[in-house]
């Protein structure tokens, strides 16, 4: 049982070590990265099967019983997140075969990439608040490296803001950890859940708000999202795609975990509904102002984080299940749109859509895949974005949160507007240079590595939309476990007691 | 002693925040370093302030202090040291590439 929790952490670490120290370090480490990601996905599937069969599973490192030892635990939400991230990890590793050049690879790009996956898996699986901090740092240090490797000016500029804001958020997190430990004498999440419910205090409320601010900055909530559009459009598209799939979602996951398990009564949650709506609206308005495909997509990440926050703000089983479904859909589709943007750039020579065009005539397959993903993003039925939004809209109606309902539907329309903008400028209109063969075909060697993941992710999105049953069911289980943490607490504390 | 430690943490935090808001690379580096000192001291102080007491329970000891915050702060110091090194490298690179120490390199974003 404990191996199933342990493997999704160790495989990426081993792959990272092998990519640095192994005989094929450098450019050929890309194959180690693909292999490691494939094994990671297998371990994640195994974990999901175990969690689906046994409910919440927990393991104590070194055999020290909780709350003394370091706990790893996985409930349905953690298993879903690990699975989604491992899946994206493999897709982007394949894309990176062609997207990451020799210069970046020799700076150990692939090792950092595996470390990022390891850090994210650790953040999802840990049952200890301080270890959550450590895993976040592992993930962030890897992401700093990925963000600035091979950097030109813009990349460094984005990197500086990203590092500075994340550092401040991390320090907020640490102060909160210190306060919580000083008040309760424990950092085990399950133990905290019990102790804080028994003995709430004003200092713990303050700590919970600090934690909220730290995670909100990492997740990109309004008004702490400004670093995201400043940094995400600068690195290679493989980096942006995995960031979109992993980093902000790890922040959202941490908020879901901490504010259902440890602080379900936190005063920060009172503001969450309006923060969620503001995040949705500002993100989509920011996207409307740009014509660079990368910037449009970066702002959309912010907007869609708002949907996930809305799920927690409404805090009904349906809303949380909807938010989880939406998060999985978003991880797949958003990353895919970013990968497609990378292909667009290679074919048309420009990220700015005003300078691009003509892709519909030159690359009908790419156009079809973009269309599927863009419609899924906008939430057009029956694609994957529809179900999450439907659940969130229904939950808003039953909670009589009319502003949330209006935002859910209105932001969907604006998303459609942005996607239409990319479609019209990048695909339907002729290439801006006016020359007949301005759109280049992909080089032969790169075609499969670039288009394979894009096609697979578009197919996944369509499959999630046409057959949403399994995902809805898993998300329902996850929501029930989040809203009633007794199973989680029993699995962690009762395992050896 | 509580007053002294609390004042030190407050002063470090205040100057750290001020320096980070200067939006010049060197002040930002020093500011983040000061802020992490403040947080590390705070973390250390959450184990309660006590003098001359061992962190390990023993037969001869008069009392003990909580060893967990000391372990936490050690981890936090290592990580924040690594982060500071990284941010110094990043700022240096930004400065050498542009001969400008502003954090916003884009002239339109300048205050």
Coordinates of C-alpha atoms in Angstrom, one line a residue:
Chain A
X1 CA 0.0 0.0 0.0
X2 CA 2.7 2.5 0.9
X3 CA 4.6 1.8 -2.3
X4 CA 1.7 3.1 -4.3
X5 CA 2.1 6.4 -2.5
X6 CA 5.8 6.4 -2.7
X7 CA 6.3 5.6 -6.4
X8 CA 4.8 8.8 -7.9
X9 CA 7.4 10.7 -5.9
X10 CA 10.4 8.6 -6.4
X11 CA 10.1 8.0 -10.2
X12 CA 10.5 11.6 -11.3
X13 CA 13.3 12.1 -8.7
X14 CA 15.1 9.1 -10.1
X15 CA 14.6 10.3 -13.7
X16 CA 15.9 13.8 -12.7
X17 CA 19.0 12.3 -11.1
X18 CA 19.6 10.0 -14.1
X19 CA 19.2 13.0 -16.5
X20 CA 22.0 14.9 -14.7
X21 CA 24.3 12.1 -13.8
X22 CA 23.6 9.4 -16.3
X23 CA 25.8 8.5 -19.3
X24 CA 23.4 10.3 -21.6
X25 CA 23.1 13.7 -19.9
X26 CA 22.4 16.7 -22.0
X27 CA 20.4 16.6 -25.2
X28 CA 19.7 12.8 -25.1
X29 CA 18.4 13.2 -21.6
X30 CA 15.1 14.0 -23.3
X31 CA 14.5 10.3 -23.8
X32 CA 15.1 9.7 -20.0
X33 CA 12.5 12.4 -19.4
X34 CA 10.0 10.7 -21.7
X35 CA 10.7 7.3 -20.1
X36 CA 10.5 8.7 -16.6
X37 CA 7.2 10.4 -17.4
X38 CA 5.7 7.2 -18.8
X39 CA 6.6 5.3 -15.6
X40 CA 5.3 8.2 -13.5
X41 CA 2.0 8.0 -15.3
X42 CA 1.9 4.2 -14.7
X43 CA 2.5 4.9 -10.9
X44 CA -0.2 7.5 -10.9
X45 CA -2.7 5.1 -12.5
X46 CA -1.8 2.5 -9.9
X47 CA -2.4 5.0 -7.1
X48 CA -5.7 6.0 -8.6
X49 CA -6.8 2.4 -8.8
X50 CA -5.7 1.8 -5.1
X51 CA -7.5 4.9 -3.9
X52 CA -10.6 4.0 -5.9
X53 CA -10.6 0.6 -4.3
X54 CA -9.6 1.4 -0.7
X55 CA -10.7 5.0 -0.1
X56 CA -8.2 7.2 1.6
X57 CA -4.7 5.7 1.9
X58 CA -1.9 6.9 4.1
X59 CA 1.7 5.9 4.9
X60 CA 4.1 7.0 7.6
X61 CA 7.7 7.5 6.5
X62 CA 10.2 5.7 8.7
X63 CA 7.5 3.9 10.6
X64 CA 6.9 6.7 13.0
X65 CA 3.2 6.8 13.8
X66 CA 1.3 10.0 12.9
X67 CA 1.4 12.8 14.1
X68 CA 5.1 12.4 14.9
X69 CA 6.2 10.9 11.6
X70 CA 6.1 12.4 8.1
X71 CA 2.8 11.4 6.5
X72 CA 2.0 10.7 2.9
X73 CA -1.7 10.5 2.2
X74 CA -3.9 10.3 -0.8
X75 CA -7.6 10.8 -1.0
X76 CA -9.6 11.0 -4.3
X77 CA -8.7 14.6 -5.0
X78 CA -5.0 13.9 -4.5
X79 CA -5.2 10.8 -6.7
X80 CA -7.0 12.7 -9.5
X81 CA -4.5 15.5 -9.4
X82 CA -1.5 13.2 -9.5
X83 CA -3.0 11.4 -12.4
X84 CA -3.8 14.6 -14.3
X85 CA -0.3 16.0 -13.7
X86 CA 1.4 12.7 -14.7
X87 CA -0.7 12.5 -17.9
X88 CA 0.3 16.1 -18.8
X89 CA 3.9 15.3 -17.8
X90 CA 4.1 12.6 -20.4
X91 CA 2.4 14.7 -23.1
X92 CA 4.6 17.7 -22.6
X93 CA 7.8 15.5 -22.3
X94 CA 7.0 14.2 -25.8
X95 CA 6.3 17.7 -27.1
X96 CA 9.6 18.8 -25.5
X97 CA 11.5 16.3 -27.6
X98 CA 11.1 18.7 -30.5
X99 CA 10.5 22.0 -28.6
X100 CA 13.6 22.1 -26.4
X101 CA 16.8 22.8 -28.3
X102 CA 20.3 21.6 -27.6
X103 CA 21.3 24.7 -25.8
X104 CA 18.5 24.5 -23.2
X105 CA 18.8 20.7 -22.9
X106 CA 22.5 21.0 -22.0
X107 CA 21.6 23.3 -19.1
X108 CA 19.7 20.3 -17.7
X109 CA 16.3 21.4 -18.8
X110 CA 15.0 17.8 -18.7
X111 CA 16.3 17.2 -15.1
X112 CA 14.5 20.3 -13.9
X113 CA 11.4 19.3 -15.7
X114 CA 11.3 15.9 -13.9
X115 CA 12.0 17.8 -10.6
X116 CA 9.0 20.0 -11.2
X117 CA 6.8 16.9 -11.6
X118 CA 8.3 15.4 -8.4
X119 CA 7.6 18.5 -6.5
X120 CA 4.0 18.7 -7.7
X121 CA 3.4 15.1 -6.9
X122 CA 4.8 15.6 -3.4
X123 CA 2.6 18.6 -2.8
X124 CA -0.4 16.6 -3.8
X125 CA 0.5 13.6 -1.6
X126 CA 1.9 15.1 1.5
X127 CA -0.1 15.0 4.7
X128 CA 2.1 17.5 6.6
X129 CA 1.9 21.3 6.4
X130 CA 5.6 21.9 6.6
X131 CA 6.3 19.2 4.0
X132 CA 3.7 21.0 1.8
X133 CA 6.0 24.0 2.0
X134 CA 9.1 21.9 1.2
X135 CA 7.4 20.3 -1.9
X136 CA 6.2 23.7 -3.0
X137 CA 9.8 24.9 -2.9
X138 CA 11.1 21.9 -4.8
X139 CA 8.5 22.7 -7.5
X140 CA 9.2 26.4 -7.5
X141 CA 13.0 26.1 -7.7
X142 CA 12.6 23.7 -10.6
X143 CA 10.2 26.2 -12.2
X144 CA 12.6 29.1 -11.7
X145 CA 15.2 27.1 -13.6
X146 CA 12.8 26.2 -16.4
X147 CA 11.6 29.8 -16.7
X148 CA 15.0 31.4 -17.2
X149 CA 17.1 28.7 -18.9
X150 CA 18.4 29.9 -22.2
X151 CA 16.8 33.2 -21.4
X152 CA 16.6 36.2 -23.5
X153 CA 15.8 39.6 -22.0
X154 CA 12.0 39.1 -21.8
X155 CA 12.5 35.7 -20.1
X156 CA 14.7 37.1 -17.4
X157 CA 12.4 40.0 -16.9
X158 CA 9.4 37.7 -16.4
X159 CA 11.5 35.5 -14.2
X160 CA 12.5 38.3 -11.8
X161 CA 8.9 39.2 -11.1
X162 CA 7.9 35.5 -10.7
X163 CA 10.7 34.8 -8.3
X164 CA 10.2 37.9 -6.2
X165 CA 6.4 37.4 -5.8
X166 CA 6.7 33.7 -5.1
X167 CA 9.4 34.4 -2.5
X168 CA 7.2 36.8 -0.6
X169 CA 4.3 34.3 -0.8
X170 CA 6.5 31.6 0.5
X171 CA 7.5 33.7 3.5
X172 CA 3.8 34.4 4.3
X173 CA 3.3 30.6 4.2
X174 CA 6.2 30.1 6.6
X175 CA 4.9 32.7 9.1
X176 CA 1.6 30.9 9.1
X177 CA 3.3 27.5 9.6
X178 CA 5.1 29.0 12.6
X179 CA 2.0 30.5 14.1
X180 CA 0.1 27.2 13.6
X181 CA 2.9 25.2 15.2
X182 CA 3.2 27.6 18.1
X183 CA -0.5 27.4 18.8
X184 CA -1.1 23.7 18.3
X185 CA 2.2 21.9 18.6
X186 CA 1.6 19.8 15.5
X187 CA 1.9 20.2 11.7
X188 CA 0.3 17.0 10.6
X189 CA -2.8 18.0 8.6
X190 CA -5.1 15.4 10.0
X191 CA -4.0 16.1 13.5
X192 CA -4.5 19.8 12.9
X193 CA -8.0 19.2 11.6
X194 CA -8.9 17.6 14.9
X195 CA -7.1 20.0 17.2
X196 CA -8.2 23.2 15.5
X197 CA -11.8 22.1 15.5
X198 CA -11.6 21.5 19.2
X199 CA -9.8 24.7 20.1
X200 CA -10.1 27.6 17.6
X201 CA -8.3 30.8 18.4
X202 CA -7.8 34.3 16.9
X203 CA -4.2 33.6 16.2
X204 CA -5.2 30.5 14.1
X205 CA -7.6 32.6 12.2
X206 CA -4.8 35.1 11.4
X207 CA -2.6 32.1 10.3
X208 CA -5.3 30.9 8.1
X209 CA -5.6 34.2 6.3
X210 CA -1.9 34.3 5.8
X211 CA -2.0 30.8 4.4
X212 CA -4.8 31.9 2.1
X213 CA -2.8 34.9 0.9
X214 CA 0.3 32.7 0.2
X215 CA -1.7 30.1 -1.8
X216 CA -3.7 32.8 -3.6
X217 CA -0.6 34.4 -4.8
X218 CA 0.8 31.0 -6.1
X219 CA -2.6 30.1 -7.6
X220 CA -3.0 33.5 -9.3
X221 CA -6.2 34.8 -7.6
X222 CA -7.3 38.4 -7.9
X223 CA -5.5 40.7 -7.0
X224 CA -2.3 38.7 -6.8
X225 CA -2.2 37.3 -10.3
X226 CA -0.1 40.0 -12.1
X227 CA 3.1 38.0 -12.1
X228 CA 1.4 35.3 -14.1
X229 CA 0.8 37.1 -17.5
X230 CA 4.1 38.8 -17.0
X231 CA 6.1 35.6 -16.8
X232 CA 4.1 32.8 -18.6
X233 CA 4.4 34.1 -22.1
X234 CA 8.2 34.3 -22.2
X235 CA 9.7 30.7 -22.0
X236 CA 9.3 28.0 -24.7
X237 CA 5.8 26.7 -25.0
X238 CA 6.5 23.4 -23.4
X239 CA 7.5 25.2 -20.2
X240 CA 4.4 27.4 -20.3
X241 CA 2.2 24.4 -20.9
X242 CA 3.5 22.4 -17.9
X243 CA 3.3 25.6 -15.8
X244 CA -0.3 26.1 -16.7
X245 CA -1.1 22.5 -16.0
X246 CA 0.9 22.2 -12.7
X247 CA 1.9 25.3 -10.9
X248 CA -1.3 27.4 -10.4
X249 CA -3.2 24.1 -10.0
X250 CA -1.0 23.1 -7.1
X251 CA -1.9 26.4 -5.4
X252 CA -5.6 25.7 -6.0
X253 CA -5.1 22.2 -4.7
X254 CA -3.4 23.5 -1.5
X255 CA -6.3 25.9 -0.9
X256 CA -8.8 23.1 -1.4
X257 CA -6.9 20.9 1.0
X258 CA -6.2 23.4 3.7
X259 CA -9.5 25.2 3.7
X260 CA -11.6 22.0 3.8
X261 CA -9.4 19.9 6.1
X262 CA -7.8 22.3 8.5
X263 CA -9.6 25.6 8.4
X264 CA -13.2 25.0 7.1
X265 CA -14.3 28.1 9.2
X266 CA -11.6 30.5 8.2
X267 CA -12.6 34.2 7.8
X268 CA -10.7 34.2 4.5
X269 CA -13.5 32.1 3.0
X270 CA -16.0 34.9 3.6
X271 CA -14.2 36.9 0.9
X272 CA -13.6 34.0 -1.5
X273 CA -16.8 34.3 -3.5
X274 CA -16.0 37.9 -4.5
X275 CA -12.3 37.1 -5.0
X276 CA -13.4 34.2 -7.3
X277 CA -15.7 36.5 -9.4
X278 CA -13.1 39.2 -9.6
X279 CA -10.5 36.7 -10.7
X280 CA -12.8 35.3 -13.4
X281 CA -13.7 38.8 -14.8
X282 CA -10.3 40.5 -14.7
X283 CA -8.6 37.5 -16.3
X284 CA -11.0 37.5 -19.2
X285 CA -10.9 41.2 -19.7
X286 CA -7.1 41.1 -19.7
X287 CA -7.3 38.5 -22.5
X288 CA -9.6 40.6 -24.5
X289 CA -7.0 43.4 -24.7
X290 CA -4.3 41.3 -26.3
X291 CA -3.6 39.9 -29.8
X292 CA -0.5 37.8 -28.8
X293 CA -1.8 34.2 -28.5
X294 CA 0.5 33.5 -25.5
X295 CA -0.7 36.5 -23.6
X296 CA -4.4 35.7 -24.4
X297 CA -3.9 32.2 -23.0
X298 CA -2.0 33.4 -19.9
X299 CA -4.8 35.8 -19.0
X300 CA -7.3 32.9 -19.5
X301 CA -5.4 30.8 -17.0
X302 CA -6.2 33.5 -14.4
X303 CA -9.8 33.7 -15.4
X304 CA -10.3 30.0 -15.1
X305 CA -8.6 29.8 -11.7
X306 CA -11.6 31.9 -10.7
X307 CA -14.0 29.0 -11.6
X308 CA -12.1 26.7 -9.3
X309 CA -12.1 29.2 -6.5
X310 CA -15.9 29.6 -7.0
X311 CA -16.4 25.9 -6.3
X312 CA -14.8 26.2 -2.9
X313 CA -16.6 29.5 -2.2
X314 CA -20.0 27.9 -2.7
X315 CA -18.7 24.8 -0.7
X316 CA -21.6 22.5 -1.7
X317 CA -20.9 18.9 -2.8
X318 CA -22.0 19.8 -6.3
X319 CA -19.9 23.0 -6.5
X320 CA -16.7 21.3 -5.3
X321 CA -17.2 18.3 -7.6
X322 CA -17.8 20.8 -10.5
X323 CA -14.7 22.7 -9.6
X324 CA -12.6 19.5 -9.6
X325 CA -14.1 18.4 -13.0
X326 CA -13.4 21.9 -14.3
X327 CA -9.8 21.7 -12.9
X328 CA -9.1 18.4 -14.7
X329 CA -10.6 19.7 -17.9
X330 CA -8.6 22.9 -17.6
X331 CA -5.3 21.1 -17.0
X332 CA -5.7 19.2 -20.2
X333 CA -7.3 21.7 -22.5
X334 CA -5.4 24.8 -21.4
X335 CA -2.0 23.1 -21.7
X336 CA -3.1 21.8 -25.1
X337 CA -4.0 25.3 -26.4
X338 CA -0.6 26.5 -25.3
X339 CA 1.1 23.6 -27.1
X340 CA -1.0 24.5 -30.2
X341 CA 0.1 28.1 -29.8
X342 CA 3.7 26.8 -30.0
X343 CA 2.9 24.9 -33.2
X344 CA 1.2 28.1 -34.6
X345 CA 4.3 30.1 -33.9
X346 CA 6.5 27.5 -35.7
X347 CA 4.3 27.5 -38.8
X348 CA 3.5 31.2 -39.1
X349 CA 6.6 32.7 -37.6
X350 CA 4.8 35.0 -35.1
X351 CA 3.1 34.7 -31.8
X352 CA 1.2 37.9 -32.4
X353 CA -1.9 36.9 -34.3
X354 CA -2.0 40.2 -36.2
X355 CA 1.2 39.1 -37.9
X356 CA 0.1 35.5 -38.4
X357 CA -2.8 33.8 -40.3
X358 CA -3.6 31.4 -43.0
X359 CA -3.4 28.2 -40.9
X360 CA -6.8 26.9 -41.8
X361 CA -5.8 26.5 -45.5
X362 CA -2.3 25.3 -44.7
X363 CA -2.9 23.0 -41.8
X364 CA -6.5 21.7 -41.6
X365 CA -5.6 19.1 -39.0
X366 CA -4.1 21.7 -36.6
X367 CA -7.1 23.9 -37.3
X368 CA -9.5 21.0 -36.4
X369 CA -7.6 20.3 -33.2
X370 CA -7.5 23.9 -32.2
X371 CA -11.2 24.2 -32.8
X372 CA -12.0 21.3 -30.6
X373 CA -9.8 22.6 -27.8
X374 CA -11.0 26.1 -28.1
X375 CA -14.7 25.1 -28.0
X376 CA -13.9 22.9 -25.0
X377 CA -12.3 25.9 -23.3
X378 CA -15.3 28.1 -23.9
X379 CA -17.6 25.4 -22.5
X380 CA -19.5 24.5 -25.6
X381 CA -21.4 21.2 -25.1
X382 CA -20.7 18.3 -25.3
X383 CA -17.0 19.0 -24.8
X384 CA -15.2 18.7 -21.5
X385 CA -15.5 22.3 -20.3
X386 CA -19.3 22.1 -20.4
X387 CA -19.8 19.7 -17.5
X388 CA -17.7 21.6 -14.9
X389 CA -19.3 24.9 -15.8
X390 CA -22.8 23.3 -15.8
X391 CA -22.2 22.0 -12.3
X392 CA -20.8 25.3 -11.1
X393 CA -23.8 27.2 -12.6
X394 CA -26.3 24.8 -11.0
X395 CA -24.5 25.1 -7.7
X396 CA -24.7 28.9 -8.0
X397 CA -28.4 28.8 -8.6
X398 CA -29.1 26.5 -5.7
X399 CA -26.9 28.8 -3.4
X400 CA -28.8 31.8 -4.9
X401 CA -25.4 33.4 -5.7
X402 CA -26.7 35.3 -8.7
X403 CA -23.5 37.3 -9.2
X404 CA -21.6 34.0 -9.4
X405 CA -24.1 32.7 -11.9
X406 CA -23.8 35.8 -14.1
X407 CA -20.0 35.7 -13.9
X408 CA -20.0 31.9 -14.8
X409 CA -22.1 32.5 -17.9
X410 CA -20.7 35.9 -18.9
X411 CA -17.1 34.9 -18.6
X412 CA -17.9 31.9 -20.8
X413 CA -19.1 34.2 -23.5
X414 CA -16.0 36.3 -23.3
X415 CA -13.8 33.2 -23.5
X416 CA -15.6 32.3 -26.7
X417 CA -14.8 35.8 -27.9
X418 CA -11.1 35.4 -27.3
X419 CA -11.1 31.9 -28.9
X420 CA -12.9 33.3 -31.9
X421 CA -10.3 36.1 -32.1
X422 CA -7.5 33.5 -32.3
X423 CA -9.5 31.5 -34.8
X424 CA -10.3 34.5 -37.1
X425 CA -6.8 36.1 -37.0
X426 CA -4.7 33.0 -36.9
X427 CA -6.6 30.5 -39.0
X428 CA -9.2 32.0 -41.3
X429 CA -7.7 35.2 -42.5
X430 CA -4.7 34.9 -44.9
X431 CA -1.2 35.3 -43.6
X432 CA -0.4 38.9 -42.8
X433 CA 2.7 39.0 -45.0
X434 CA 0.4 38.4 -48.0
X435 CA 2.8 35.9 -49.6
X436 CA 1.3 32.6 -50.8
X437 CA 3.6 30.2 -48.9
X438 CA 4.2 32.3 -45.8
X439 CA 2.9 29.4 -43.6
X440 CA 5.7 26.8 -43.3
X441 CA 5.1 23.1 -42.8
X442 CA 6.6 21.6 -39.7
X443 CA 10.0 19.9 -40.2
X444 CA 9.6 16.1 -40.7
X445 CA 11.4 15.0 -37.6
X446 CA 9.5 17.4 -35.3
X447 CA 6.0 16.7 -36.7
X448 CA 5.1 13.6 -34.7
X449 CA 6.6 14.9 -31.4
X450 CA 4.7 18.2 -31.7
X451 CA 1.4 17.0 -33.2
X452 CA 1.2 13.7 -31.3
X453 CA 0.6 15.2 -27.8
X454 CA -1.7 17.9 -29.3
X455 CA -3.9 15.2 -30.9
X456 CA -3.9 13.0 -27.8
X457 CA -4.9 15.9 -25.5
X458 CA -7.6 17.0 -27.9
X459 CA -8.9 13.4 -28.0
X460 CA -8.8 13.3 -24.2
X461 CA -10.8 16.5 -23.9
X462 CA -13.4 15.1 -26.3
X463 CA -13.5 11.8 -24.4
X464 CA -14.0 13.6 -21.1
X465 CA -16.8 15.6 -22.7
X466 CA -18.6 12.7 -24.4
X467 CA -18.3 10.3 -21.5
X468 CA -18.1 12.4 -18.4
X469 CA -19.5 9.7 -16.1
X470 CA -16.3 8.3 -14.6
X471 CA -14.8 11.8 -14.0
X472 CA -18.0 13.2 -12.4
X473 CA -18.2 10.1 -10.2
X474 CA -14.6 10.5 -9.1
X475 CA -15.0 14.2 -8.5
X476 CA -18.2 13.5 -6.5
X477 CA -16.2 11.1 -4.3
X478 CA -13.5 13.7 -3.9
X479 CA -15.9 16.4 -2.9
X480 CA -17.6 14.1 -0.4
X481 CA -14.2 13.3 1.2
X482 CA -13.2 17.0 1.2
X483 CA -16.4 18.1 2.9
X484 CA -16.3 15.3 5.5
X485 CA -12.7 14.8 6.5
X486 CA -13.3 12.0 9.0
X487 CA -12.2 9.4 6.5
X488 CA -9.0 11.3 5.8
X489 CA -8.3 11.8 9.5
X490 CA -9.0 8.2 10.3
X491 CA -6.7 6.9 7.6
X492 CA -3.8 9.1 8.8
X493 CA -4.2 9.0 12.5
X494 CA -5.8 5.6 12.8
X495 CA -3.3 3.7 10.7
X496 CA -1.0 3.0 13.6
X497 CA -3.2 3.9 16.5
Chain B
X1 CA 13.8 39.3 25.7
X2 CA 10.4 38.8 24.1
X3 CA 10.2 42.6 23.4
X4 CA 13.7 42.6 21.9
X5 CA 13.0 39.7 19.6
X6 CA 9.6 41.0 18.6
X7 CA 11.1 44.4 17.8
X8 CA 13.8 42.9 15.8
X9 CA 11.4 40.9 13.7
X10 CA 9.2 43.9 13.2
X11 CA 12.1 46.1 12.1
X12 CA 13.4 43.5 9.8
X13 CA 10.0 43.0 8.2
X14 CA 9.4 46.7 7.8
X15 CA 12.7 47.4 6.1
X16 CA 12.4 44.2 4.0
X17 CA 9.0 45.3 2.7
X18 CA 10.2 48.8 2.1
X19 CA 13.2 47.6 0.1
X20 CA 11.2 45.2 -2.0
X21 CA 8.9 48.0 -3.0
X22 CA 11.8 50.0 -4.3
X23 CA 11.7 48.0 -7.5
X24 CA 15.5 48.2 -8.0
X25 CA 17.4 44.9 -8.2
X26 CA 19.8 45.4 -5.3
X27 CA 17.3 46.7 -2.8
X28 CA 15.0 43.8 -3.8
X29 CA 17.7 41.3 -3.1
X30 CA 18.5 42.8 0.3
X31 CA 14.8 43.2 1.1
X32 CA 14.0 39.6 0.4
X33 CA 17.0 38.5 2.5
X34 CA 15.8 40.7 5.4
X35 CA 12.3 39.4 5.1
X36 CA 13.5 35.9 5.3
X37 CA 15.7 36.7 8.3
X38 CA 12.6 38.1 10.0
X39 CA 10.5 35.0 9.1
X40 CA 13.3 32.6 10.3
X41 CA 13.6 34.4 13.6
X42 CA 9.8 34.3 14.0
X43 CA 9.8 30.6 13.2
X44 CA 12.5 30.0 15.8
X45 CA 10.6 32.0 18.4
X46 CA 7.5 29.9 18.0
X47 CA 9.2 27.2 20.0
X48 CA 9.1 29.8 22.9
X49 CA 12.1 31.7 24.1
X50 CA 14.2 30.0 26.6
X51 CA 17.9 30.2 27.5
X52 CA 20.3 27.4 28.3
X53 CA 17.8 24.5 27.8
X54 CA 18.6 21.5 25.7
X55 CA 16.3 20.5 22.8
X56 CA 16.5 16.8 23.9
X57 CA 14.9 15.3 26.9
X58 CA 17.5 14.0 29.4
X59 CA 17.6 12.8 33.0
X60 CA 19.8 15.7 34.2
X61 CA 18.2 18.5 32.3
X62 CA 16.0 21.0 34.2
X63 CA 13.7 21.4 31.3
X64 CA 13.5 21.2 27.5
X65 CA 12.7 23.5 24.6
X66 CA 10.6 22.3 21.6
X67 CA 13.1 21.0 19.1
X68 CA 10.7 21.0 16.1
X69 CA 10.9 24.8 15.4
X70 CA 14.7 24.4 15.3
X71 CA 14.4 21.7 12.8
X72 CA 11.9 23.7 10.8
X73 CA 14.0 26.8 10.8
X74 CA 17.1 24.9 9.7
X75 CA 15.2 23.7 6.6
X76 CA 13.8 27.1 6.0
X77 CA 17.2 28.7 6.3
X78 CA 18.7 26.3 3.7
X79 CA 15.8 26.9 1.3
X80 CA 15.9 30.7 1.7
X81 CA 19.6 30.7 1.3
X82 CA 19.2 28.9 -2.0
X83 CA 16.5 31.2 -3.1
X84 CA 18.6 34.3 -2.3
X85 CA 21.5 32.9 -4.3
X86 CA 19.1 32.3 -7.2
X87 CA 17.6 35.7 -7.1
X88 CA 21.1 37.3 -6.9
X89 CA 22.1 35.4 -10.1
X90 CA 18.9 36.3 -11.8
X91 CA 19.2 40.0 -10.9
X92 CA 22.9 40.0 -11.9
X93 CA 22.0 38.5 -15.3
X94 CA 19.2 41.0 -15.8
X95 CA 21.6 43.8 -14.9
X96 CA 24.4 42.6 -17.2
X97 CA 22.1 42.1 -20.1
X98 CA 20.5 45.5 -19.9
X99 CA 22.9 47.6 -17.9
X100 CA 19.8 48.7 -15.9
X101 CA 18.9 47.7 -12.4
X102 CA 15.2 48.4 -12.6
X103 CA 12.9 45.4 -12.0
X104 CA 10.5 46.3 -14.7
X105 CA 12.7 46.2 -17.9
X106 CA 9.8 47.2 -20.1
X107 CA 9.9 51.0 -20.2
X108 CA 6.1 51.2 -20.5
X109 CA 5.8 49.5 -17.1
X110 CA 8.0 52.0 -15.3
X111 CA 6.4 53.9 -12.5

